[in-house]
Amino acid sequence: MTGDERERLIRAEFPAASDTVYLNTAAEGLAGGTMERALNRYAAAKRRGSAGRAELTETASSLKERLARRLECRTGDLALYSSVSEAIGTVLHGLPWEAGDNVVITDLEFPGAMIGCLALSRLIGIDVRVVSHRDGEIETGEIAARIDARTRLVILSHVSFHSGLRFDIEAVTEAAHRQGALILVDASQSLGAVPVAVGDVDFLVACSFKWLTGSHGTALLYARPALDDPLSRHLTGWQGVTDFLGVMRTHEYAPKAGAARYEAGMPNYPAIYALHDALGLLDALDPPWIEARVQRQAGAIRALCCELGLRVLTPADPARRAGIVAFAHPDAQAIGDALAARGVTAWYRDGRLRFSPHVYTSDADVQALRPALTAAVGGRTPSPV
Ligand SMILES: Cc1ncc(COP(=O)(O)O)c(C=O)c1O
């Protein structure tokens, strides 16, 4: 595909990106035209009743193949859930916790994971060790220092929803394994923007409605095959066994190998169709090209924020960030409202404003941000860096 063809395809698939400066992928990715086509294909298959079932299951298998190719894992090591919170809950509640165990997590995590840990702590008394950030940053060593022989699980986002910091997953995985702990990585804010491979992590989760430009209603869970079912307790059902109609079905539980055993019943096929086709488009646009574009736009936005004297929370080094650029400001709400009035969609809450450009963000969008942000920030006391 030539550069012009790619730009035309992006404009045709994401028309909303032409109407507004859309910089809010970290909350909601824009859906491409693939969404409507995929849902229509699902509807056409469903209208055929049981005759459409083969297409449903083929699409689900094909989706897992696309995900497995990206993540460099096997399809059987993936399970589909309705949300990341549900996938993380499956791991949290499935591990064989003992009194005195702890989970290590940071305050740069999306609240869903933290709430899951705190709820489990109330139930069975595990210790929740929270590593605190300073101005959006945490060093690997600070996490490693909190992991000990009683740590059963480390939970870490690949890219923080809060500050945009991209963690060195390999280094933290090594630190966790050195102490015999498992690691769960949340790739919701990176998969679709920058390369994500499972490597040696034990669990990896990601939602589909942000950087993957899919719909709500499905999320993935990867579980490392070397582990012999580390989740001693988990939900399952007829989708999780090798032969649900086999003669032994009233006597024997014969789970599928790998994470596929954690799937219980009929999955969310509309969401599967949506994600399947969204991935097809992202693959056609070329993931390394998307990564370069995201990095360039995020870098330019970060530079603009620095130029305006804002208290930027996101590291400068492209290896330590992906598509999120955030700054702290006491007037984040007013600045965000002023940007919205000028046609810029960003995310702002709890004293932070966050930009998140994606494949559909053009150079013209970033140029348009300059006067809008300058005017929105102008006259407001900047926080000291
Ligand atoms: C890092 C991260 N994980 C997960 C989610 C979403 O979780 P869920 O699929 O449970 O809604 C979000 C944002 O909504 C997020 O930023």
mmCIF file of C-alpha atoms and ligand atoms in Angstrom:
data_model
loop_
_atom_site.group_PDB
_atom_site.id
_atom_site.type_symbol
_atom_site.label_atom_id
_atom_site.label_comp_id
_atom_site.label_asym_id
_atom_site.label_seq_id
_atom_site.Cartn_x
_atom_site.Cartn_y
_atom_site.Cartn_z
ATOM 1 C CA MET A 1 0.000 0.000 0.000
ATOM 2 C CA THR A 2 1.392 3.436 -0.881
ATOM 3 C CA GLY A 3 1.360 6.282 1.632
ATOM 4 C CA ASP A 4 -1.508 8.022 -0.219
ATOM 5 C CA GLU A 5 -3.568 4.838 -0.379
ATOM 6 C CA ARG A 6 -3.089 4.359 3.332
ATOM 7 C CA GLU A 7 -4.191 7.911 4.145
ATOM 8 C CA ARG A 8 -7.262 7.521 1.912
ATOM 9 C CA LEU A 9 -8.152 4.231 3.595
ATOM 10 C CA ILE A 10 -7.803 5.784 7.054
ATOM 11 C CA ARG A 11 -10.005 8.749 6.075
ATOM 12 C CA ALA A 12 -12.642 6.427 4.620
ATOM 13 C CA GLU A 13 -12.631 4.023 7.563
ATOM 14 C CA PHE A 14 -12.538 6.627 10.359
ATOM 15 C CA PRO A 15 -14.632 9.597 9.161
ATOM 16 C CA ALA A 16 -15.107 10.842 12.742
ATOM 17 C CA ALA A 17 -11.383 11.636 12.809
ATOM 18 C CA SER A 18 -11.953 14.246 10.095
ATOM 19 C CA ASP A 19 -14.733 16.037 12.020
ATOM 20 C CA THR A 20 -12.846 16.538 15.264
ATOM 21 C CA VAL A 21 -9.325 16.372 16.675
ATOM 22 C CA TYR A 22 -9.806 13.029 18.351
ATOM 23 C CA LEU A 23 -7.170 12.371 21.016
ATOM 24 C CA ASN A 24 -9.025 10.040 23.356
ATOM 25 C CA THR A 25 -8.132 6.495 22.259
ATOM 26 C CA ALA A 26 -7.019 5.571 25.782
ATOM 27 C CA ALA A 27 -10.683 5.890 26.799
ATOM 28 C CA GLU A 28 -12.440 4.810 23.590
ATOM 29 C CA GLY A 29 -10.824 4.014 20.276
ATOM 30 C CA LEU A 30 -12.706 5.231 17.220
ATOM 31 C CA ALA A 31 -14.389 2.292 15.491
ATOM 32 C CA GLY A 32 -13.578 1.875 11.837
ATOM 33 C CA GLY A 33 -16.118 1.157 9.115
ATOM 34 C CA THR A 34 -15.220 -2.449 9.871
ATOM 35 C CA MET A 35 -17.510 -2.249 12.933
ATOM 36 C CA GLU A 36 -20.703 -1.845 10.954
ATOM 37 C CA ARG A 37 -19.678 -4.382 8.311
ATOM 38 C CA ALA A 38 -18.675 -6.922 10.963
ATOM 39 C CA LEU A 39 -21.902 -6.536 12.920
ATOM 40 C CA ASN A 40 -23.890 -6.872 9.720
ATOM 41 C CA ARG A 41 -21.987 -10.062 8.879
ATOM 42 C CA TYR A 42 -22.766 -11.379 12.357
ATOM 43 C CA ALA A 43 -26.441 -10.498 11.907
ATOM 44 C CA ALA A 44 -26.543 -12.260 8.529
ATOM 45 C CA ALA A 45 -25.052 -15.418 10.058
ATOM 46 C CA LYS A 46 -27.434 -15.281 13.021
ATOM 47 C CA ARG A 47 -30.429 -14.863 10.752
ATOM 48 C CA ARG A 48 -29.575 -18.277 9.349
ATOM 49 C CA GLY A 49 -30.001 -19.859 12.794
ATOM 50 C CA SER A 50 -28.030 -23.058 13.339
ATOM 51 C CA ALA A 51 -26.882 -22.955 9.709
ATOM 52 C CA GLY A 52 -24.869 -19.839 10.595
ATOM 53 C CA ARG A 53 -23.069 -21.464 13.514
ATOM 54 C CA ALA A 54 -20.105 -22.789 11.556
ATOM 55 C CA GLU A 55 -19.318 -19.229 10.462
ATOM 56 C CA LEU A 56 -19.528 -17.985 14.058
ATOM 57 C CA THR A 57 -17.066 -20.555 15.343
ATOM 58 C CA GLU A 58 -14.755 -20.054 12.343
ATOM 59 C CA THR A 59 -14.679 -16.303 13.010
ATOM 60 C CA ALA A 60 -13.854 -16.910 16.679
ATOM 61 C CA SER A 61 -11.011 -19.281 15.692
ATOM 62 C CA SER A 62 -9.740 -16.835 13.108
ATOM 63 C CA LEU A 63 -9.787 -14.042 15.724
ATOM 64 C CA LYS A 64 -7.677 -16.149 18.072
ATOM 65 C CA GLU A 65 -5.240 -16.832 15.232
ATOM 66 C CA ARG A 66 -4.916 -13.089 14.581
ATOM 67 C CA LEU A 67 -4.376 -12.366 18.275
ATOM 68 C CA ALA A 68 -1.935 -15.260 18.691
ATOM 69 C CA ARG A 69 0.126 -14.040 15.717
ATOM 70 C CA ARG A 70 0.417 -10.582 17.260
ATOM 71 C CA LEU A 71 1.176 -11.821 20.749
ATOM 72 C CA GLU A 72 3.511 -14.594 19.569
ATOM 73 C CA CYS A 73 1.649 -17.318 21.439
ATOM 74 C CA ARG A 74 -0.533 -20.326 20.634
ATOM 75 C CA THR A 75 -4.263 -19.960 20.015
ATOM 76 C CA GLY A 76 -5.027 -22.535 22.722
ATOM 77 C CA ASP A 77 -3.356 -20.320 25.311
ATOM 78 C CA LEU A 78 -5.954 -17.599 24.787
ATOM 79 C CA ALA A 79 -9.386 -17.331 26.354
ATOM 80 C CA LEU A 80 -11.992 -14.674 25.623
ATOM 81 C CA TYR A 81 -13.837 -12.916 28.433
ATOM 82 C CA SER A 82 -16.340 -10.104 28.503
ATOM 83 C CA SER A 83 -13.958 -7.595 30.101
ATOM 84 C CA VAL A 84 -10.445 -7.206 31.452
ATOM 85 C CA SER A 85 -11.850 -6.944 34.966
ATOM 86 C CA GLU A 86 -13.446 -10.357 34.537
ATOM 87 C CA ALA A 87 -10.199 -11.830 33.157
ATOM 88 C CA ILE A 88 -8.131 -10.369 36.029
ATOM 89 C CA GLY A 89 -10.763 -11.605 38.511
ATOM 90 C CA THR A 90 -10.415 -15.105 37.065
ATOM 91 C CA VAL A 91 -6.692 -15.070 37.831
ATOM 92 C CA LEU A 92 -7.039 -13.382 41.229
ATOM 93 C CA HIS A 93 -9.699 -15.799 42.457
ATOM 94 C CA GLY A 94 -8.125 -18.847 40.825
ATOM 95 C CA LEU A 95 -4.673 -18.725 42.409
ATOM 96 C CA PRO A 96 -4.079 -20.950 45.455
ATOM 97 C CA TRP A 97 -3.517 -18.113 47.962
ATOM 98 C CA GLU A 98 -2.261 -18.914 51.434
ATOM 99 C CA ALA A 99 -2.322 -16.820 54.593
ATOM 100 C CA GLY A 100 0.538 -14.302 54.509
ATOM 101 C CA ASP A 101 0.714 -14.110 50.702
ATOM 102 C CA ASN A 102 0.859 -10.770 48.948
ATOM 103 C CA VAL A 103 0.103 -9.230 45.575
ATOM 104 C CA VAL A 104 2.301 -6.405 44.259
ATOM 105 C CA ILE A 105 0.616 -3.690 42.206
ATOM 106 C CA THR A 106 1.284 0.002 41.499
ATOM 107 C CA ASP A 107 -0.858 3.101 41.842
ATOM 108 C CA LEU A 108 -0.428 3.646 38.082
ATOM 109 C CA GLU A 109 -2.826 0.746 37.423
ATOM 110 C CA PHE A 110 -6.325 1.177 36.064
ATOM 111 C CA PRO A 111 -8.678 0.991 39.097
ATOM 112 C CA GLY A 112 -10.274 -2.282 37.916
ATOM 113 C CA ALA A 113 -7.215 -4.346 38.902
ATOM 114 C CA MET A 114 -6.755 -2.530 42.197
ATOM 115 C CA ILE A 115 -10.413 -2.987 43.148
ATOM 116 C CA GLY A 116 -10.097 -6.710 42.368
ATOM 117 C CA CYS A 117 -7.081 -6.980 44.704
ATOM 118 C CA LEU A 118 -8.720 -5.002 47.513
ATOM 119 C CA ALA A 119 -11.911 -7.063 47.271
ATOM 120 C CA LEU A 120 -9.908 -10.308 47.419
ATOM 121 C CA SER A 121 -7.920 -8.963 50.354
ATOM 122 C CA ARG A 122 -11.148 -8.335 52.267
ATOM 123 C CA LEU A 123 -12.293 -11.862 51.443
ATOM 124 C CA ILE A 124 -9.176 -13.858 52.287
ATOM 125 C CA GLY A 125 -6.782 -11.397 53.901
ATOM 126 C CA ILE A 126 -3.931 -11.228 51.370
ATOM 127 C CA ASP A 127 -1.586 -8.261 51.631
ATOM 128 C CA VAL A 128 -1.935 -5.735 48.795
ATOM 129 C CA ARG A 129 1.424 -3.998 48.302
ATOM 130 C CA VAL A 130 1.037 -0.779 46.361
ATOM 131 C CA VAL A 131 4.136 0.766 44.783
ATOM 132 C CA SER A 132 3.615 4.535 44.546
ATOM 133 C CA HIS A 133 4.595 6.668 41.611
ATOM 134 C CA ARG A 134 6.346 10.014 41.674
ATOM 135 C CA ASP A 135 5.135 12.370 38.954
ATOM 136 C CA GLY A 136 3.908 9.434 36.872
ATOM 137 C CA GLU A 137 7.100 7.373 37.065
ATOM 138 C CA ILE A 138 8.148 4.164 38.812
ATOM 139 C CA GLU A 139 11.513 2.457 38.302
ATOM 140 C CA THR A 140 11.718 -1.325 37.826
ATOM 141 C CA GLY A 141 13.867 -1.559 40.970
ATOM 142 C CA GLU A 142 11.103 0.023 43.066
ATOM 143 C CA ILE A 143 8.722 -2.766 42.040
ATOM 144 C CA ALA A 144 11.369 -5.470 42.439
ATOM 145 C CA ALA A 145 12.080 -4.237 45.971
ATOM 146 C CA ARG A 146 8.481 -4.986 47.032
ATOM 147 C CA ILE A 147 8.470 -8.561 45.642
ATOM 148 C CA ASP A 148 9.483 -11.266 48.108
ATOM 149 C CA ALA A 149 9.121 -14.997 48.674
ATOM 150 C CA ARG A 150 5.474 -14.485 49.774
ATOM 151 C CA THR A 151 4.499 -12.630 46.597
ATOM 152 C CA ARG A 152 2.210 -14.832 44.565
ATOM 153 C CA LEU A 153 1.302 -12.313 41.864
ATOM 154 C CA VAL A 154 2.582 -9.065 40.386
ATOM 155 C CA ILE A 155 0.037 -7.031 38.400
ATOM 156 C CA LEU A 156 1.420 -4.448 36.005
ATOM 157 C CA SER A 157 0.132 -2.519 33.010
ATOM 158 C CA HIS A 158 2.411 -2.528 29.990
ATOM 159 C CA VAL A 159 1.482 1.144 29.524
ATOM 160 C CA SER A 160 -0.084 3.054 32.408
ATOM 161 C CA PHE A 161 -3.515 4.574 31.756
ATOM 162 C CA HIS A 162 -2.543 7.312 34.253
ATOM 163 C CA SER A 163 0.790 8.645 33.023
ATOM 164 C CA GLY A 164 1.519 6.780 29.783
ATOM 165 C CA LEU A 165 4.689 5.246 31.252
ATOM 166 C CA ARG A 166 5.672 2.073 29.378
ATOM 167 C CA PHE A 167 7.144 -0.438 31.822
ATOM 168 C CA ASP A 168 10.029 -2.783 31.109
ATOM 169 C CA ILE A 169 7.932 -5.928 31.318
ATOM 170 C CA GLU A 170 10.882 -8.253 30.726
ATOM 171 C CA ALA A 171 12.792 -6.833 33.692
ATOM 172 C CA VAL A 172 9.795 -6.950 36.058
ATOM 173 C CA THR A 173 8.978 -10.501 34.891
ATOM 174 C CA GLU A 174 12.525 -11.552 35.726
ATOM 175 C CA ALA A 175 12.265 -9.937 39.164
ATOM 176 C CA ALA A 176 8.936 -11.710 39.834
ATOM 177 C CA HIS A 177 10.173 -15.108 38.672
ATOM 178 C CA ARG A 178 13.356 -14.797 40.704
ATOM 179 C CA GLN A 179 11.138 -14.819 43.808
ATOM 180 C CA GLY A 180 8.822 -17.533 42.492
ATOM 181 C CA ALA A 181 5.979 -15.062 41.864
ATOM 182 C CA LEU A 182 3.736 -14.973 38.785
ATOM 183 C CA ILE A 183 3.149 -11.835 36.727
ATOM 184 C CA LEU A 184 -0.033 -10.600 35.067
ATOM 185 C CA VAL A 185 0.399 -7.880 32.437
ATOM 186 C CA ASP A 186 -2.452 -5.613 31.356
ATOM 187 C CA ALA A 187 -1.773 -4.621 27.739
ATOM 188 C CA SER A 188 -5.042 -2.678 27.286
ATOM 189 C CA GLN A 189 -3.155 0.578 26.674
ATOM 190 C CA SER A 190 -0.504 -0.842 24.354
ATOM 191 C CA LEU A 191 -1.853 -3.677 22.192
ATOM 192 C CA GLY A 192 -2.748 -2.140 18.847
ATOM 193 C CA ALA A 193 -0.378 0.811 19.249
ATOM 194 C CA VAL A 194 3.026 -0.773 19.910
ATOM 195 C CA PRO A 195 4.321 -4.356 19.685
ATOM 196 C CA VAL A 196 3.238 -6.672 22.492
ATOM 197 C CA ALA A 197 4.552 -10.230 22.745
ATOM 198 C CA VAL A 198 3.786 -12.524 25.673
ATOM 199 C CA GLY A 199 7.456 -13.465 26.214
ATOM 200 C CA ASP A 200 7.822 -15.064 29.645
ATOM 201 C CA VAL A 201 4.844 -13.421 31.341
ATOM 202 C CA ASP A 202 2.402 -15.770 33.041
ATOM 203 C CA PHE A 203 -0.835 -13.965 32.214
ATOM 204 C CA LEU A 204 -1.645 -11.165 29.822
ATOM 205 C CA VAL A 205 -4.973 -9.396 29.469
ATOM 206 C CA ALA A 206 -6.197 -6.691 27.086
ATOM 207 C CA CYS A 207 -9.481 -5.033 26.242
ATOM 208 C CA SER A 208 -10.588 -4.570 22.655
ATOM 209 C CA PHE A 209 -12.343 -1.189 22.605
ATOM 210 C CA LYS A 210 -9.343 1.144 22.746
ATOM 211 C CA TRP A 211 -6.201 0.693 20.614
ATOM 212 C CA LEU A 212 -7.545 -2.424 18.890
ATOM 213 C CA THR A 213 -10.561 -0.369 17.706
ATOM 214 C CA GLY A 214 -12.946 -3.229 18.453
ATOM 215 C CA SER A 215 -16.211 -3.106 20.402
ATOM 216 C CA HIS A 216 -17.081 -3.558 24.060
ATOM 217 C CA GLY A 217 -17.931 -7.031 25.309
ATOM 218 C CA THR A 218 -14.803 -9.052 24.691
ATOM 219 C CA ALA A 219 -11.327 -9.073 26.235
ATOM 220 C CA LEU A 220 -8.497 -11.551 26.031
ATOM 221 C CA LEU A 221 -6.690 -13.590 28.634
ATOM 222 C CA TYR A 222 -3.410 -15.316 27.784
ATOM 223 C CA ALA A 223 -2.085 -17.955 30.208
ATOM 224 C CA ARG A 224 1.449 -19.288 29.865
ATOM 225 C CA PRO A 225 1.388 -22.922 28.678
ATOM 226 C CA ALA A 226 4.346 -23.983 30.824
ATOM 227 C CA LEU A 227 2.122 -23.658 33.844
ATOM 228 C CA ASP A 228 0.038 -26.689 34.622
ATOM 229 C CA ASP A 229 -3.254 -24.959 35.335
ATOM 230 C CA PRO A 230 -2.028 -22.465 37.938
ATOM 231 C CA LEU A 231 -5.618 -21.482 38.616
ATOM 232 C CA SER A 232 -6.776 -24.197 40.976
ATOM 233 C CA ARG A 233 -10.303 -22.769 41.016
ATOM 234 C CA HIS A 234 -11.915 -21.291 37.955
ATOM 235 C CA LEU A 235 -15.224 -21.117 36.211
ATOM 236 C CA THR A 236 -15.656 -23.382 33.244
ATOM 237 C CA GLY A 237 -18.402 -25.042 31.240
ATOM 238 C CA TRP A 238 -19.101 -26.954 28.098
ATOM 239 C CA GLN A 239 -16.823 -24.736 25.998
ATOM 240 C CA GLY A 240 -13.867 -25.518 28.271
ATOM 241 C CA VAL A 241 -13.781 -29.298 27.877
ATOM 242 C CA THR A 242 -12.444 -31.583 25.156
ATOM 243 C CA ASP A 243 -15.692 -33.410 24.372
ATOM 244 C CA PHE A 244 -18.808 -31.999 26.009
ATOM 245 C CA LEU A 245 -21.051 -34.680 24.536
ATOM 246 C CA GLY A 246 -18.640 -37.563 25.187
ATOM 247 C CA VAL A 247 -19.878 -40.735 26.872
ATOM 248 C CA MET A 248 -17.949 -39.867 30.027
ATOM 249 C CA ARG A 249 -19.604 -36.486 30.434
ATOM 250 C CA THR A 250 -21.532 -37.509 33.527
ATOM 251 C CA HIS A 251 -18.417 -38.924 35.206
ATOM 252 C CA GLU A 252 -15.357 -37.029 34.167
ATOM 253 C CA TYR A 253 -14.147 -33.444 33.814
ATOM 254 C CA ALA A 254 -11.685 -33.428 30.907
ATOM 255 C CA PRO A 255 -10.570 -29.797 30.396
ATOM 256 C CA LYS A 256 -9.013 -28.520 27.199
ATOM 257 C CA ALA A 257 -5.286 -27.878 27.388
ATOM 258 C CA GLY A 258 -4.243 -24.298 28.146
ATOM 259 C CA ALA A 259 -6.337 -21.214 28.740
ATOM 260 C CA ALA A 260 -9.160 -22.474 26.518
ATOM 261 C CA ARG A 261 -10.370 -24.430 29.572
ATOM 262 C CA TYR A 262 -11.342 -21.162 31.273
ATOM 263 C CA GLU A 263 -14.035 -20.435 28.704
ATOM 264 C CA ALA A 264 -17.461 -21.462 29.948
ATOM 265 C CA GLY A 265 -20.292 -21.025 27.463
ATOM 266 C CA MET A 266 -21.206 -19.210 24.262
ATOM 267 C CA PRO A 267 -18.904 -16.245 23.731
ATOM 268 C CA ASN A 268 -19.907 -12.726 22.677
ATOM 269 C CA TYR A 269 -19.952 -13.318 18.921
ATOM 270 C CA PRO A 270 -20.916 -9.762 17.882
ATOM 271 C CA ALA A 271 -17.860 -8.442 19.758
ATOM 272 C CA ILE A 272 -15.729 -11.226 18.285
ATOM 273 C CA TYR A 273 -16.767 -10.254 14.757
ATOM 274 C CA ALA A 274 -16.053 -6.604 15.503
ATOM 275 C CA LEU A 275 -12.578 -7.311 16.860
ATOM 276 C CA HIS A 276 -11.787 -9.804 14.129
ATOM 277 C CA ASP A 277 -12.447 -7.274 11.380
ATOM 278 C CA ALA A 278 -10.834 -4.395 13.271
ATOM 279 C CA LEU A 279 -7.635 -6.439 13.540
ATOM 280 C CA GLY A 280 -7.859 -7.177 9.825
ATOM 281 C CA LEU A 281 -7.836 -3.443 9.110
ATOM 282 C CA LEU A 282 -4.988 -2.715 11.541
ATOM 283 C CA ASP A 283 -2.988 -5.569 9.996
ATOM 284 C CA ALA A 284 -3.616 -4.167 6.503
ATOM 285 C CA LEU A 285 -2.466 -0.722 7.622
ATOM 286 C CA ASP A 286 0.704 -2.392 8.924
ATOM 287 C CA PRO A 287 1.435 -2.481 12.680
ATOM 288 C CA PRO A 288 5.028 -1.092 12.441
ATOM 289 C CA TRP A 289 3.698 1.860 10.407
ATOM 290 C CA ILE A 290 0.965 2.430 13.017
ATOM 291 C CA GLU A 291 3.542 2.293 15.810
ATOM 292 C CA ALA A 292 5.748 4.868 14.075
ATOM 293 C CA ARG A 293 2.762 7.164 13.529
ATOM 294 C CA VAL A 294 1.556 6.876 17.122
ATOM 295 C CA GLN A 295 5.045 7.512 18.453
ATOM 296 C CA ARG A 296 5.535 10.543 16.191
ATOM 297 C CA GLN A 297 2.221 12.152 17.129
ATOM 298 C CA ALA A 298 2.615 11.375 20.839
ATOM 299 C CA GLY A 299 6.166 12.775 20.734
ATOM 300 C CA ALA A 300 4.976 15.988 19.082
ATOM 301 C CA ILE A 301 2.145 16.396 21.604
ATOM 302 C CA ARG A 302 4.524 15.809 24.496
ATOM 303 C CA ALA A 303 6.942 18.398 23.104
ATOM 304 C CA LEU A 304 4.090 20.917 22.831
ATOM 305 C CA CYS A 305 3.059 20.293 26.459
ATOM 306 C CA CYS A 306 6.668 20.829 27.585
ATOM 307 C CA GLU A 307 6.916 24.004 25.514
ATOM 308 C CA LEU A 308 3.824 25.332 27.298
ATOM 309 C CA GLY A 309 5.479 24.681 30.672
ATOM 310 C CA LEU A 310 3.031 21.962 31.676
ATOM 311 C CA ARG A 311 3.833 19.333 34.306
ATOM 312 C CA VAL A 312 4.161 16.388 31.935
ATOM 313 C CA LEU A 313 3.807 12.942 33.520
ATOM 314 C CA THR A 314 4.918 10.942 30.461
ATOM 315 C CA PRO A 315 8.601 10.104 29.889
ATOM 316 C CA ALA A 316 10.445 11.664 26.942
ATOM 317 C CA ASP A 317 12.140 8.431 25.868
ATOM 318 C CA PRO A 318 9.984 6.741 23.182
ATOM 319 C CA ALA A 319 10.979 3.350 24.616
ATOM 320 C CA ARG A 320 9.290 4.352 27.882
ATOM 321 C CA ARG A 321 5.993 5.550 26.430
ATOM 322 C CA ALA A 322 3.538 4.553 23.681
ATOM 323 C CA GLY A 323 0.396 6.489 22.645
ATOM 324 C CA ILE A 324 -0.529 8.257 25.892
ATOM 325 C CA VAL A 325 0.692 11.721 26.885
ATOM 326 C CA ALA A 326 -0.580 13.120 30.192
ATOM 327 C CA PHE A 327 0.019 16.205 32.267
ATOM 328 C CA ALA A 328 -1.093 17.201 35.763
ATOM 329 C CA HIS A 329 -2.838 20.518 36.273
ATOM 330 C CA PRO A 330 -5.195 21.803 38.976
ATOM 331 C CA ASP A 331 -7.390 23.274 36.220
ATOM 332 C CA ALA A 332 -7.449 20.121 34.076
ATOM 333 C CA GLN A 333 -11.244 20.224 33.956
ATOM 334 C CA ALA A 334 -11.395 23.818 32.698
ATOM 335 C CA ILE A 335 -8.576 23.193 30.195
ATOM 336 C CA GLY A 336 -10.343 20.062 28.908
ATOM 337 C CA ASP A 337 -13.641 21.946 28.599
ATOM 338 C CA ALA A 338 -11.880 24.735 26.681
ATOM 339 C CA LEU A 339 -10.288 22.172 24.344
ATOM 340 C CA ALA A 340 -13.657 20.488 23.788
ATOM 341 C CA ALA A 341 -15.144 23.867 22.836
ATOM 342 C CA ARG A 342 -12.414 24.097 20.168
ATOM 343 C CA GLY A 343 -13.158 20.624 18.783
ATOM 344 C CA VAL A 344 -10.388 18.725 20.577
ATOM 345 C CA THR A 345 -11.473 15.529 22.338
ATOM 346 C CA ALA A 346 -9.173 14.564 25.220
ATOM 347 C CA TRP A 347 -9.683 12.940 28.617
ATOM 348 C CA TYR A 348 -9.524 14.941 31.815
ATOM 349 C CA ARG A 349 -10.267 14.041 35.393
ATOM 350 C CA ASP A 350 -8.650 13.903 38.816
ATOM 351 C CA GLY A 351 -6.249 16.763 38.062
ATOM 352 C CA ARG A 352 -4.892 15.230 34.859
ATOM 353 C CA LEU A 353 -5.408 15.746 31.163
ATOM 354 C CA ARG A 354 -4.546 12.933 28.794
ATOM 355 C CA PHE A 355 -4.044 12.867 25.034
ATOM 356 C CA SER A 356 -3.971 9.591 23.112
ATOM 357 C CA PRO A 357 -3.479 9.790 19.324
ATOM 358 C CA HIS A 358 -3.834 6.666 17.191
ATOM 359 C CA VAL A 359 -3.634 5.511 13.582
ATOM 360 C CA TYR A 360 -6.318 8.043 12.580
ATOM 361 C CA THR A 361 -4.467 11.053 14.063
ATOM 362 C CA SER A 362 -2.941 13.204 11.333
ATOM 363 C CA ASP A 363 -0.179 15.809 11.418
ATOM 364 C CA ALA A 364 -2.927 18.395 10.831
ATOM 365 C CA ASP A 365 -4.626 17.263 14.075
ATOM 366 C CA VAL A 366 -1.455 17.824 16.045
ATOM 367 C CA GLN A 367 -0.988 21.226 14.380
ATOM 368 C CA ALA A 368 -4.576 22.148 15.287
ATOM 369 C CA LEU A 369 -3.913 21.189 18.900
ATOM 370 C CA ARG A 370 -1.200 23.858 19.249
ATOM 371 C CA PRO A 371 -3.404 27.007 19.186
ATOM 372 C CA ALA A 372 -6.224 25.213 21.015
ATOM 373 C CA LEU A 373 -4.016 24.065 23.904
ATOM 374 C CA THR A 374 -2.101 27.363 24.039
ATOM 375 C CA ALA A 375 -5.382 29.260 24.402
ATOM 376 C CA ALA A 376 -6.869 26.730 26.844
ATOM 377 C CA VAL A 377 -3.834 26.827 29.129
ATOM 378 C CA GLY A 378 -3.086 30.546 28.688
ATOM 379 C CA GLY A 379 -3.429 32.556 31.844
ATOM 380 C CA ARG A 380 -3.824 29.555 34.095
ATOM 381 C CA THR A 381 -1.112 29.044 36.678
ATOM 382 C CA PRO A 382 1.051 26.214 35.373
ATOM 383 C CA SER A 383 2.019 23.606 37.952
ATOM 384 C CA PRO A 384 5.735 23.608 38.720
ATOM 385 C CA VAL A 385 7.633 20.828 36.960
HETATM 386 C C1 LIG B 1 -5.225 -0.409 31.698
HETATM 387 C C2 LIG B 1 -6.697 -0.695 31.526
HETATM 388 N N1 LIG B 1 -7.144 -1.945 31.701
HETATM 389 C C3 LIG B 1 -8.444 -2.237 31.524
HETATM 390 C C4 LIG B 1 -9.366 -1.262 31.169
HETATM 391 C C5 LIG B 1 -10.784 -1.663 30.933
HETATM 392 O O1 LIG B 1 -11.182 -2.725 31.728
HETATM 393 P P1 LIG B 1 -12.555 -3.472 31.493
HETATM 394 O O2 LIG B 1 -12.435 -4.270 30.233
HETATM 395 O O3 LIG B 1 -12.710 -4.317 32.701
HETATM 396 O O4 LIG B 1 -13.618 -2.425 31.400
HETATM 397 C C6 LIG B 1 -8.934 0.058 31.020
HETATM 398 C C7 LIG B 1 -9.823 1.194 30.668
HETATM 399 O O5 LIG B 1 -10.991 1.227 30.598
HETATM 400 C C8 LIG B 1 -7.566 0.342 31.200
HETATM 401 O O6 LIG B 1 -7.097 1.574 31.030
#
